[in-house]
mmCIF file of C-alpha atoms in Angstrom:
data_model
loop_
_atom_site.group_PDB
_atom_site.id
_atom_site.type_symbol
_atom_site.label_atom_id
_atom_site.label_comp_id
_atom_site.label_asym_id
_atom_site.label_seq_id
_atom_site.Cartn_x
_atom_site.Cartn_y
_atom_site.Cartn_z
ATOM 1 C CA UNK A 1 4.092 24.883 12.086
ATOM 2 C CA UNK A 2 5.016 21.945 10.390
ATOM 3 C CA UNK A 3 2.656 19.030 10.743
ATOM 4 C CA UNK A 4 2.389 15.430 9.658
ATOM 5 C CA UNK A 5 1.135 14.878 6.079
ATOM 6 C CA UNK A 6 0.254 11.850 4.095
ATOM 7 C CA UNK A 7 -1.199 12.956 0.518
ATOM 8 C CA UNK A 8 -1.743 10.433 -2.412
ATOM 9 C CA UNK A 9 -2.108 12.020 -6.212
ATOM 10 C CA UNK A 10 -1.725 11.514 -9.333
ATOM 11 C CA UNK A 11 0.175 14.988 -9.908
ATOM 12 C CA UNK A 12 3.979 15.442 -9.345
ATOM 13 C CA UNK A 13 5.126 16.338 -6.254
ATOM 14 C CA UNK A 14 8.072 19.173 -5.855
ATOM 15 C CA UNK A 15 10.828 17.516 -3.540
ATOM 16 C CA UNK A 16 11.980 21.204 -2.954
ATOM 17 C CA UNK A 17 8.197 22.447 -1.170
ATOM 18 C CA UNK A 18 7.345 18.930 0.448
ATOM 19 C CA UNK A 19 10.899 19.637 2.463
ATOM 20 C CA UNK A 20 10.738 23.099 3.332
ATOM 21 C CA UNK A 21 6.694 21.850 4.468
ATOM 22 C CA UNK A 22 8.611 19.545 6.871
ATOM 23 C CA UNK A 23 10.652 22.754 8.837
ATOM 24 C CA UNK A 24 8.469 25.217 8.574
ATOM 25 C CA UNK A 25 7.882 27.524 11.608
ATOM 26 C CA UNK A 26 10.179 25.326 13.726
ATOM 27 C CA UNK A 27 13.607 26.073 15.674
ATOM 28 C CA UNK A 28 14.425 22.684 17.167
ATOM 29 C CA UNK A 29 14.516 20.411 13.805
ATOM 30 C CA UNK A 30 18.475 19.574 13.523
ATOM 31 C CA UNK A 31 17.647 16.795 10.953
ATOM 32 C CA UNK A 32 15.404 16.243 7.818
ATOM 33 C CA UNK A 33 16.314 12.841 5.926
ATOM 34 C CA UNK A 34 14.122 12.439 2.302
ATOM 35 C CA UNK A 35 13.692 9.825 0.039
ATOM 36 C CA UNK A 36 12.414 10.020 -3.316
ATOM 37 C CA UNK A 37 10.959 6.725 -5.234
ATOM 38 C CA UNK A 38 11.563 6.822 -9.037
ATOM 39 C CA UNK A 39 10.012 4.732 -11.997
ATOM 40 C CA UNK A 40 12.773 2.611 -12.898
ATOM 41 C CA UNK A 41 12.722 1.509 -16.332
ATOM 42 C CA UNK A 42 14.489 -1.020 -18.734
ATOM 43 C CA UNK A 43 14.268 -1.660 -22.521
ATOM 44 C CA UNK A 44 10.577 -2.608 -22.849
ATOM 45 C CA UNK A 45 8.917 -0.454 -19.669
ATOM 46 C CA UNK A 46 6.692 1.532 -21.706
ATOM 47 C CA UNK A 47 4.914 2.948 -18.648
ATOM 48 C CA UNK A 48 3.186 2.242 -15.419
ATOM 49 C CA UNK A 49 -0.215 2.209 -13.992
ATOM 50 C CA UNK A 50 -0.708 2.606 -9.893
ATOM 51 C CA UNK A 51 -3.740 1.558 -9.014
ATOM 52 C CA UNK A 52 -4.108 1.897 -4.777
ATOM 53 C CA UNK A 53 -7.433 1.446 -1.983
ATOM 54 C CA UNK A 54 -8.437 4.732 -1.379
ATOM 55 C CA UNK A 55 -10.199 4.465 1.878
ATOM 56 C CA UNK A 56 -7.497 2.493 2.854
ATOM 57 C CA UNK A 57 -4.387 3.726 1.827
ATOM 58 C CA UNK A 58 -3.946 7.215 3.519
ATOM 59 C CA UNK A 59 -5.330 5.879 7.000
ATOM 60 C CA UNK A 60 -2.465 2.637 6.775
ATOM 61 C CA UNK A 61 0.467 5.030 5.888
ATOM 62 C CA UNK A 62 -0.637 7.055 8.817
ATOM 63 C CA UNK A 63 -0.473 4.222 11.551
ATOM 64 C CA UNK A 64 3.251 3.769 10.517
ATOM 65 C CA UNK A 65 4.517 7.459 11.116
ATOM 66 C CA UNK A 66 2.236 7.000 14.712
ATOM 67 C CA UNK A 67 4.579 3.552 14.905
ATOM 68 C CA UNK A 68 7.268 5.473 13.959
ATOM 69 C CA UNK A 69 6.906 8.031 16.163
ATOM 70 C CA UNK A 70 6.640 5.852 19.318
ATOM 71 C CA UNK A 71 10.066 4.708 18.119
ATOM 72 C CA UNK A 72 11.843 7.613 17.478
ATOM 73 C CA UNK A 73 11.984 11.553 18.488
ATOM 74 C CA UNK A 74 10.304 12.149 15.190
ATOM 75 C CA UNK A 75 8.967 15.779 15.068
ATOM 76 C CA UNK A 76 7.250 15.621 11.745
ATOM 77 C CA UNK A 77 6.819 12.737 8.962
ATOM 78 C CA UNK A 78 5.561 13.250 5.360
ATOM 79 C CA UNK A 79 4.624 10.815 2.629
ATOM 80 C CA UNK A 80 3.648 11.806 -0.792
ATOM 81 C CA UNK A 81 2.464 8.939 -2.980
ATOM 82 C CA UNK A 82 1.232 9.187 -6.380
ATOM 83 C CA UNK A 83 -1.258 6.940 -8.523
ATOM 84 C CA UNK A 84 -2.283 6.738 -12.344
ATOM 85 C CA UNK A 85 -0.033 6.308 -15.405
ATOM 86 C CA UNK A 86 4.027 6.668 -13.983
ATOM 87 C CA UNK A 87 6.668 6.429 -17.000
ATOM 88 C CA UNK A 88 10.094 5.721 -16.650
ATOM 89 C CA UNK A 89 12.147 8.332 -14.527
ATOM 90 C CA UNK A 90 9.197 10.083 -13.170
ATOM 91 C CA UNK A 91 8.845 11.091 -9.452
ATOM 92 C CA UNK A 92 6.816 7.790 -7.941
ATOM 93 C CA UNK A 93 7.117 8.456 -3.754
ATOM 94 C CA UNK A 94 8.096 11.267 -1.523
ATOM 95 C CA UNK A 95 9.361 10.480 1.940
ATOM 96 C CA UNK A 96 10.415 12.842 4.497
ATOM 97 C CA UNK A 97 11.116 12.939 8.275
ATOM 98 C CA UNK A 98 12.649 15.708 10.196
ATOM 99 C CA UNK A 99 14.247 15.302 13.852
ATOM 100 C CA UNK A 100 16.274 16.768 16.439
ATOM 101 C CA UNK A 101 19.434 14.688 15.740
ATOM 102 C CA UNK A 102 19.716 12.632 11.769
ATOM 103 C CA UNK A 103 19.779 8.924 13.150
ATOM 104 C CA UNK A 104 16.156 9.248 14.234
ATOM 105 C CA UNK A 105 15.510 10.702 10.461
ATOM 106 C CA UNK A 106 17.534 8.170 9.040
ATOM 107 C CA UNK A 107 16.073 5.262 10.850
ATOM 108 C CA UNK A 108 12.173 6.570 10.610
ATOM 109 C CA UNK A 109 12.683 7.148 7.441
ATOM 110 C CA UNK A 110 13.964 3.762 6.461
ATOM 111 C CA UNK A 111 11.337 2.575 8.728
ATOM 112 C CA UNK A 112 8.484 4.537 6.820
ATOM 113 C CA UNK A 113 9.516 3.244 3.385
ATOM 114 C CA UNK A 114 10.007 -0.396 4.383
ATOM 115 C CA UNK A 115 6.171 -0.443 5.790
ATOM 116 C CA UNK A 116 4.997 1.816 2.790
ATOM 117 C CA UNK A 117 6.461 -1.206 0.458
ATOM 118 C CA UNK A 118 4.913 -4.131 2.035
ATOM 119 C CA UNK A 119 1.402 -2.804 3.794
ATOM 120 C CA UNK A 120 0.524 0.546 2.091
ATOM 121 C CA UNK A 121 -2.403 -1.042 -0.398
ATOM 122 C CA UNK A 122 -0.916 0.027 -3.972
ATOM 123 C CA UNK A 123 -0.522 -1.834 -7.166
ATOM 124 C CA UNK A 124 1.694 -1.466 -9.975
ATOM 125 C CA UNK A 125 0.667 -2.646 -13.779
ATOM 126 C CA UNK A 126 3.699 -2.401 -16.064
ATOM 127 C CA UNK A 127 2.610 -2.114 -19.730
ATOM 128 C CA UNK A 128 5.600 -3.263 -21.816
ATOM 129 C CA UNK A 129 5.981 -3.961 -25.482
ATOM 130 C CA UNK A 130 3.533 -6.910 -26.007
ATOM 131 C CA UNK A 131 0.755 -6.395 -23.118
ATOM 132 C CA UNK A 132 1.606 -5.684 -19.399
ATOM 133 C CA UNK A 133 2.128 -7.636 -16.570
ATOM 134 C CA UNK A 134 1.557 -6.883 -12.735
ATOM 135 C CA UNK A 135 4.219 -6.287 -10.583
ATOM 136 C CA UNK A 136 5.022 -9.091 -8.161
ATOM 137 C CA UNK A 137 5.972 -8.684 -4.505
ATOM 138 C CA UNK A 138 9.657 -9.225 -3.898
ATOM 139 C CA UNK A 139 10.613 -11.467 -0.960
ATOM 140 C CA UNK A 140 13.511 -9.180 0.145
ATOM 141 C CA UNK A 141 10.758 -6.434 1.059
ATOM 142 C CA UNK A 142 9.773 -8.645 3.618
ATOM 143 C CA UNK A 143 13.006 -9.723 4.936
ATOM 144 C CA UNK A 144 13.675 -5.793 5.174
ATOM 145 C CA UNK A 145 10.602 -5.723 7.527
ATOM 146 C CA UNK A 146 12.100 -8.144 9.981
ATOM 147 C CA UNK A 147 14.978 -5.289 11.249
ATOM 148 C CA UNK A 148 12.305 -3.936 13.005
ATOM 149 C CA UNK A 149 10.856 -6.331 14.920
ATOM 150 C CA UNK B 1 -24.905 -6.784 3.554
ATOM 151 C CA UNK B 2 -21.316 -7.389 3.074
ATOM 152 C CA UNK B 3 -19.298 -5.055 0.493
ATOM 153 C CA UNK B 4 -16.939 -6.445 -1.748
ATOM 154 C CA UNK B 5 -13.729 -5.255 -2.886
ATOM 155 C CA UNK B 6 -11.311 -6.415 -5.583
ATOM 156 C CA UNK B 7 -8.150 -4.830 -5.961
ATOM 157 C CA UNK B 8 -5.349 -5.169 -9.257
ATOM 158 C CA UNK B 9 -5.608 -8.748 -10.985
ATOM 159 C CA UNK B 10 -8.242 -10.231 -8.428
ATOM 160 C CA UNK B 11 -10.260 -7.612 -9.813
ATOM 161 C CA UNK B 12 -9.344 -9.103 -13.313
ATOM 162 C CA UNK B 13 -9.920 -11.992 -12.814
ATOM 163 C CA UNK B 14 -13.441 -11.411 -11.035
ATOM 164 C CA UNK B 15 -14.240 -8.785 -13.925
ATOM 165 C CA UNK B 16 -15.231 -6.381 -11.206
ATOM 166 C CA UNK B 17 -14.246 -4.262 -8.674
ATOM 167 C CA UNK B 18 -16.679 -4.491 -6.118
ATOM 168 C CA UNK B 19 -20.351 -5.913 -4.587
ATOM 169 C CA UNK B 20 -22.695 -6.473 -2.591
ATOM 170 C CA UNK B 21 -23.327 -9.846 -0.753
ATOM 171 C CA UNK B 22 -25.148 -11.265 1.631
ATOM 172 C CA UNK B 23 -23.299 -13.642 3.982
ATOM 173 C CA UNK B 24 -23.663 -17.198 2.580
ATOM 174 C CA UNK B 25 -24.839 -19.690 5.807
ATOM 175 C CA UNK B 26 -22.480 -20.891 7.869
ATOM 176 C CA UNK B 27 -19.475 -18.468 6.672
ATOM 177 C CA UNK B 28 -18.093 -16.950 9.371
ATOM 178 C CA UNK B 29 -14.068 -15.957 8.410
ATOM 179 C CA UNK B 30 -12.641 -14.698 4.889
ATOM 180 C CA UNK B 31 -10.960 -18.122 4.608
ATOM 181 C CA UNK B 32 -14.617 -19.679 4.591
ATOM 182 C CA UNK B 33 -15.612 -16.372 2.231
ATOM 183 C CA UNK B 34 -12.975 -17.579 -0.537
ATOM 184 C CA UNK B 35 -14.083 -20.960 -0.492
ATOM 185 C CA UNK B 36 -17.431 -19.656 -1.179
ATOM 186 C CA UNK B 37 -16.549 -17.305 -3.842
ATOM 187 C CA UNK B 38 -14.629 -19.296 -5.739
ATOM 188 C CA UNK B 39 -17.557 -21.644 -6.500
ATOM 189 C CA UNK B 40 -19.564 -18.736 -8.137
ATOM 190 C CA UNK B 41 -18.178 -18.814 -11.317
ATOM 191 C CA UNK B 42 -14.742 -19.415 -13.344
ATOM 192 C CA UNK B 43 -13.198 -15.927 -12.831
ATOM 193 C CA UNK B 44 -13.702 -16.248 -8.657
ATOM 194 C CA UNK B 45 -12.455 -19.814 -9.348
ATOM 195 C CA UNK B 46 -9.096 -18.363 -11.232
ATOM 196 C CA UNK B 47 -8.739 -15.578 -8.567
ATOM 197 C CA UNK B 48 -9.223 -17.826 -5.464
ATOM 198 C CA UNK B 49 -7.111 -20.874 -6.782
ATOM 199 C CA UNK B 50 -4.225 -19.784 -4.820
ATOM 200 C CA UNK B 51 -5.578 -18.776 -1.594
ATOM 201 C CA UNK B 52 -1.386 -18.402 -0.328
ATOM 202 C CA UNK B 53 -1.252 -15.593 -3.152
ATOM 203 C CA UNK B 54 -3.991 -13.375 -1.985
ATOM 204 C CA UNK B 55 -4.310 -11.062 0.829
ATOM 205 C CA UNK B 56 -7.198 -9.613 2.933
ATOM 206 C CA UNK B 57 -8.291 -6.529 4.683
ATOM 207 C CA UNK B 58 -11.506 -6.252 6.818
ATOM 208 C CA UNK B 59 -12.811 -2.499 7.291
ATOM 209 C CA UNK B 60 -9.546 -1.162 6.029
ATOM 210 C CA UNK B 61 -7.143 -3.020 7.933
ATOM 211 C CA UNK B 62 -5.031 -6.261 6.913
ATOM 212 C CA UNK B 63 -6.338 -9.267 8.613
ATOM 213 C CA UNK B 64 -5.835 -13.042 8.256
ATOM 214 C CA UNK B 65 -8.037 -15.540 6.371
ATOM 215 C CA UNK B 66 -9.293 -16.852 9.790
ATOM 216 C CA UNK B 67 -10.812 -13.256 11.192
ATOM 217 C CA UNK B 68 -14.499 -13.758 11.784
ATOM 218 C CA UNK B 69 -16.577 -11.376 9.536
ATOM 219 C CA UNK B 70 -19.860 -9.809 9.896
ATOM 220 C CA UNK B 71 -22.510 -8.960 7.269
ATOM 221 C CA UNK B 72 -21.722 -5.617 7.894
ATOM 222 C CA UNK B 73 -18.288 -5.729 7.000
ATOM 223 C CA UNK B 74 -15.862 -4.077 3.878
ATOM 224 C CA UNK B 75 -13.708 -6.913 2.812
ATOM 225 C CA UNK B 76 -11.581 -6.289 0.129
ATOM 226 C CA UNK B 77 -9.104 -8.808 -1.634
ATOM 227 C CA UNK B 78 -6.203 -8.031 -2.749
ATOM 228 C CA UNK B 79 -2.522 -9.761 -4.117
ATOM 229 C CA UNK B 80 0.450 -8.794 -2.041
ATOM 230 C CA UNK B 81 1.081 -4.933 -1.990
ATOM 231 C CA UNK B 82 3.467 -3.243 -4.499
ATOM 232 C CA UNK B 83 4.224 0.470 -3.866
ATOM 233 C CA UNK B 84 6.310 2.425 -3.227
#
Protein backbone atom coordinates (compact mmCIF):
# COMPACT_ATOMS: atom_id res chain seq x y z
CA UNK A 1 0.00 0.00 0.00
CA UNK A 2 1.11 3.26 -0.69
CA UNK A 3 1.94 5.39 2.31
CA UNK A 4 3.08 8.89 3.09
CA UNK A 5 6.84 9.53 2.70
CA UNK A 6 9.05 12.44 3.44
CA UNK A 7 12.87 11.44 2.74
CA UNK A 8 15.76 14.07 2.61
CA UNK A 9 19.27 12.92 0.75
CA UNK A 10 21.86 13.89 -0.83
CA UNK A 11 21.43 11.13 -3.70
CA UNK A 12 19.16 11.63 -6.79
CA UNK A 13 15.88 10.70 -6.63
CA UNK A 14 14.11 8.71 -9.76
CA UNK A 15 10.80 10.74 -10.57
CA UNK A 16 9.69 7.44 -12.35
CA UNK A 17 9.86 5.04 -8.72
CA UNK A 18 8.87 7.98 -6.25
CA UNK A 19 5.43 7.99 -8.55
CA UNK A 20 4.68 4.53 -9.03
CA UNK A 21 5.58 4.52 -4.74
CA UNK A 22 2.59 6.94 -4.61
CA UNK A 23 -0.15 4.16 -6.38
CA UNK A 24 1.07 1.26 -5.37
CA UNK A 25 -1.38 -1.47 -4.18
CA UNK A 26 -4.29 0.98 -4.54
CA UNK A 27 -7.62 0.93 -6.77
CA UNK A 28 -9.27 4.20 -5.81
CA UNK A 29 -6.31 6.81 -6.74
CA UNK A 30 -7.89 8.69 -9.97
CA UNK A 31 -5.19 11.45 -9.62
CA UNK A 32 -1.36 11.77 -8.97
CA UNK A 33 -0.06 15.50 -9.60
CA UNK A 34 4.17 15.75 -9.26
CA UNK A 35 6.41 18.41 -9.15
CA UNK A 36 9.98 18.30 -9.64
CA UNK A 37 12.40 21.31 -8.32
CA UNK A 38 15.48 21.84 -10.56
CA UNK A 39 18.85 23.79 -9.97
CA UNK A 40 18.40 26.66 -12.10
CA UNK A 41 21.48 28.12 -13.28
CA UNK A 42 22.82 31.30 -15.11
CA UNK A 43 26.28 32.32 -16.44
CA UNK A 44 28.30 32.30 -13.20
CA UNK A 45 26.23 29.41 -10.99
CA UNK A 46 29.04 27.17 -10.60
CA UNK A 47 27.14 24.97 -8.14
CA UNK A 48 25.10 24.80 -5.02
CA UNK A 49 25.42 23.76 -1.50
CA UNK A 50 22.01 22.75 0.65
CA UNK A 51 22.66 22.84 3.91
CA UNK A 52 19.08 21.90 6.02
CA UNK A 53 18.16 21.12 10.22
CA UNK A 54 18.04 17.63 10.39
CA UNK A 55 15.98 17.03 13.42
CA UNK A 56 13.89 19.50 12.14
CA UNK A 57 13.33 19.27 8.69
CA UNK A 58 11.58 15.84 8.07
CA UNK A 59 9.16 16.33 11.19
CA UNK A 60 8.08 20.21 9.61
CA UNK A 61 7.46 18.80 6.04
CA UNK A 62 5.35 16.21 7.70
CA UNK A 63 2.90 18.63 9.61
CA UNK A 64 2.09 20.17 6.13
CA UNK A 65 0.92 16.90 4.26
CA UNK A 66 -1.20 16.30 7.94
CA UNK A 67 -2.41 20.19 7.04
CA UNK A 68 -2.85 19.18 3.79
CA UNK A 69 -4.67 16.37 4.34
CA UNK A 70 -7.31 17.99 6.62
CA UNK A 71 -7.82 20.14 3.51
CA UNK A 72 -8.13 17.90 0.88
CA UNK A 73 -9.14 14.05 0.07
CA UNK A 74 -5.45 13.44 -0.16
CA UNK A 75 -4.78 9.63 -0.14
CA UNK A 76 -1.03 9.74 -0.14
CA UNK A 77 1.67 12.72 -0.18
CA UNK A 78 5.44 12.34 -0.89
CA UNK A 79 8.33 14.76 -0.62
CA UNK A 80 11.80 13.98 -1.62
CA UNK A 81 14.32 16.68 -0.77
CA UNK A 82 17.90 16.53 -1.32
CA UNK A 83 20.99 18.29 0.47
CA UNK A 84 24.85 18.68 -0.32
CA UNK A 85 26.52 20.06 -3.47
CA UNK A 86 23.37 20.61 -6.37
CA UNK A 87 24.81 21.90 -9.89
CA UNK A 88 22.92 23.44 -12.42
CA UNK A 89 20.05 21.22 -13.96
CA UNK A 90 20.19 18.60 -11.36
CA UNK A 91 17.05 17.09 -9.69
CA UNK A 92 16.71 19.53 -6.34
CA UNK A 93 12.85 18.46 -4.91
CA UNK A 94 10.38 15.75 -5.55
CA UNK A 95 6.74 16.41 -4.83
CA UNK A 96 3.95 14.12 -5.26
CA UNK A 97 0.28 13.75 -4.18
CA UNK A 98 -2.18 11.26 -5.42
CA UNK A 99 -6.15 11.62 -5.01
CA UNK A 100 -9.40 10.44 -5.99
CA UNK A 101 -10.22 13.35 -8.37
CA UNK A 102 -6.81 15.88 -9.79
CA UNK A 103 -8.01 19.27 -8.15
CA UNK A 104 -7.29 17.87 -4.69
CA UNK A 105 -3.67 16.78 -6.26
CA UNK A 106 -3.32 19.91 -7.88
CA UNK A 107 -4.19 22.08 -4.99
CA UNK A 108 -2.19 19.83 -2.18
CA UNK A 109 0.37 19.80 -4.20
CA UNK A 110 0.69 23.50 -4.74
CA UNK A 111 -0.07 23.67 -1.16
CA UNK A 112 2.91 21.27 -0.17
CA UNK A 113 5.49 23.20 -2.21
CA UNK A 114 4.43 26.69 -1.12
CA UNK A 115 4.98 25.55 2.76
CA UNK A 116 8.14 23.45 1.75
CA UNK A 117 9.57 27.01 0.34
CA UNK A 118 8.94 29.21 3.21
CA UNK A 119 8.99 26.80 6.58
CA UNK A 120 10.86 23.57 5.59
CA UNK A 121 14.45 24.63 7.40
CA UNK A 122 16.91 24.43 4.23
CA UNK A 123 19.58 26.71 3.00
CA UNK A 124 21.03 27.29 -0.24
CA UNK A 125 24.89 28.61 -0.74
CA UNK A 126 25.50 29.46 -4.40
CA UNK A 127 29.24 29.34 -5.21
CA UNK A 128 29.71 31.49 -8.34
CA UNK A 129 32.79 32.71 -10.10
CA UNK A 130 34.44 34.95 -7.41
CA UNK A 131 33.17 33.37 -3.92
CA UNK A 132 29.47 32.46 -3.17
CA UNK A 133 26.75 34.11 -1.78
CA UNK A 134 23.61 32.77 0.21
CA UNK A 135 20.46 32.64 -1.25
CA UNK A 136 17.98 35.24 -0.02
CA UNK A 137 14.30 34.65 0.70
CA UNK A 138 12.06 36.06 -1.99
CA UNK A 139 9.04 38.10 -0.82
CA UNK A 140 6.68 36.54 -3.44
CA UNK A 141 7.11 33.07 -1.50
CA UNK A 142 5.34 34.62 1.12
CA UNK A 143 2.69 36.34 -0.70
CA UNK A 144 2.11 32.72 -2.30
CA UNK A 145 1.45 31.56 1.33
CA UNK A 146 -1.38 33.97 1.87
CA UNK A 147 -3.88 31.84 -0.82
CA UNK A 148 -4.21 29.63 1.83
CA UNK A 149 -5.20 31.30 4.61
CA UNK B 1 21.51 23.71 29.86
CA UNK B 2 20.27 25.29 26.79
CA UNK B 3 21.58 23.91 23.24
CA UNK B 4 22.49 26.14 20.65
CA UNK B 5 21.98 25.98 17.08
CA UNK B 6 23.26 28.06 14.16
CA UNK B 7 22.10 27.42 10.86
CA UNK B 8 23.72 28.89 7.11
CA UNK B 9 25.42 32.46 7.59
CA UNK B 10 24.41 32.87 11.40
CA UNK B 11 26.54 30.00 11.72
CA UNK B 12 29.23 32.10 9.81
CA UNK B 13 29.10 34.65 11.35
CA UNK B 14 29.15 32.95 14.96
CA UNK B 15 32.04 30.58 13.58
CA UNK B 16 30.06 27.68 14.94
CA UNK B 17 27.33 25.61 14.63
CA UNK B 18 26.21 24.87 17.90
CA UNK B 19 26.58 25.08 22.10
CA UNK B 20 25.91 24.75 25.14
CA UNK B 21 24.63 27.59 27.48
CA UNK B 22 23.39 28.17 30.50
CA UNK B 23 20.48 30.64 30.68
CA UNK B 24 21.94 34.12 31.39
CA UNK B 25 19.67 35.80 34.56
CA UNK B 26 16.77 37.32 33.84
CA UNK B 27 16.39 35.94 30.06
CA UNK B 28 13.34 34.52 29.66
CA UNK B 29 12.30 34.75 25.54
CA UNK B 30 14.74 34.35 22.39
CA UNK B 31 14.25 38.10 21.84
CA UNK B 32 15.99 38.63 25.37
CA UNK B 33 18.49 35.50 24.19
CA UNK B 34 19.74 37.68 21.07
CA UNK B 35 20.26 40.62 23.01
CA UNK B 36 22.41 38.58 25.15
CA UNK B 37 24.32 36.89 22.53
CA UNK B 38 25.13 39.53 20.63
CA UNK B 39 27.20 41.10 23.44
CA UNK B 40 29.54 37.99 23.56
CA UNK B 41 31.71 38.82 20.98
CA UNK B 42 31.92 40.55 17.34
CA UNK B 43 30.69 37.55 15.26
CA UNK B 44 27.24 37.22 17.65
CA UNK B 45 27.32 41.04 17.32
CA UNK B 46 27.41 40.77 13.22
CA UNK B 47 24.84 37.87 13.30
CA UNK B 48 22.35 39.51 15.76
CA UNK B 49 22.58 43.15 14.27
CA UNK B 50 19.49 42.62 12.39
CA UNK B 51 17.25 40.91 14.69
CA UNK B 52 14.17 41.50 11.61
CA UNK B 53 16.57 39.19 9.41
CA UNK B 54 16.77 36.20 11.61
CA UNK B 55 14.40 33.56 12.47
CA UNK B 56 13.86 31.16 15.44
CA UNK B 57 12.77 27.70 16.25
CA UNK B 58 12.38 26.33 19.85
CA UNK B 59 12.51 22.34 20.07
CA UNK B 60 12.09 22.07 16.36
CA UNK B 61 9.31 24.25 15.72
CA UNK B 62 9.28 28.03 14.42
CA UNK B 63 8.43 30.36 17.16
CA UNK B 64 8.56 34.15 17.67
CA UNK B 65 11.29 36.19 19.41
CA UNK B 66 8.87 36.69 22.39
CA UNK B 67 8.28 32.68 23.26
CA UNK B 68 9.48 32.12 26.78
CA UNK B 69 12.41 29.56 26.84
CA UNK B 70 13.59 27.16 29.32
CA UNK B 71 17.14 25.97 30.13
CA UNK B 72 16.17 22.90 28.78
CA UNK B 73 15.36 24.02 25.51
CA UNK B 74 16.97 23.46 21.58
CA UNK B 75 16.96 26.88 20.10
CA UNK B 76 18.33 27.17 16.92
CA UNK B 77 18.78 30.45 14.76
CA UNK B 78 18.40 30.60 11.59
CA UNK B 79 17.92 33.40 8.36
CA UNK B 80 14.69 33.00 6.50
CA UNK B 81 14.29 29.46 4.87
CA UNK B 82 15.38 28.78 1.24
CA UNK B 83 14.41 25.35 -0.19
CA UNK B 84 12.85 23.95 -2.24
Amino acid sequence: MSTDEVRIQADDFDPGVETKALTRGRKDIGAVVTFIGVVRGDDELKSMHLEHYPAMTAREIESHIVKAKQRWPVIAARVVHRIGELCPGENIVFVGVASAHRQAAFEAADFLMDYLKTNAPFWKFEERGEGGNWVRARGEDDDALKRWR
Amino acid sequence: MAKLLYFAWVRQKIGKSAEELALPEGVTTTGELIEELAKRGPGYAAAFRNPGSVRCAINQEHKAFDTVIKDTDEIAFFPPVTGG
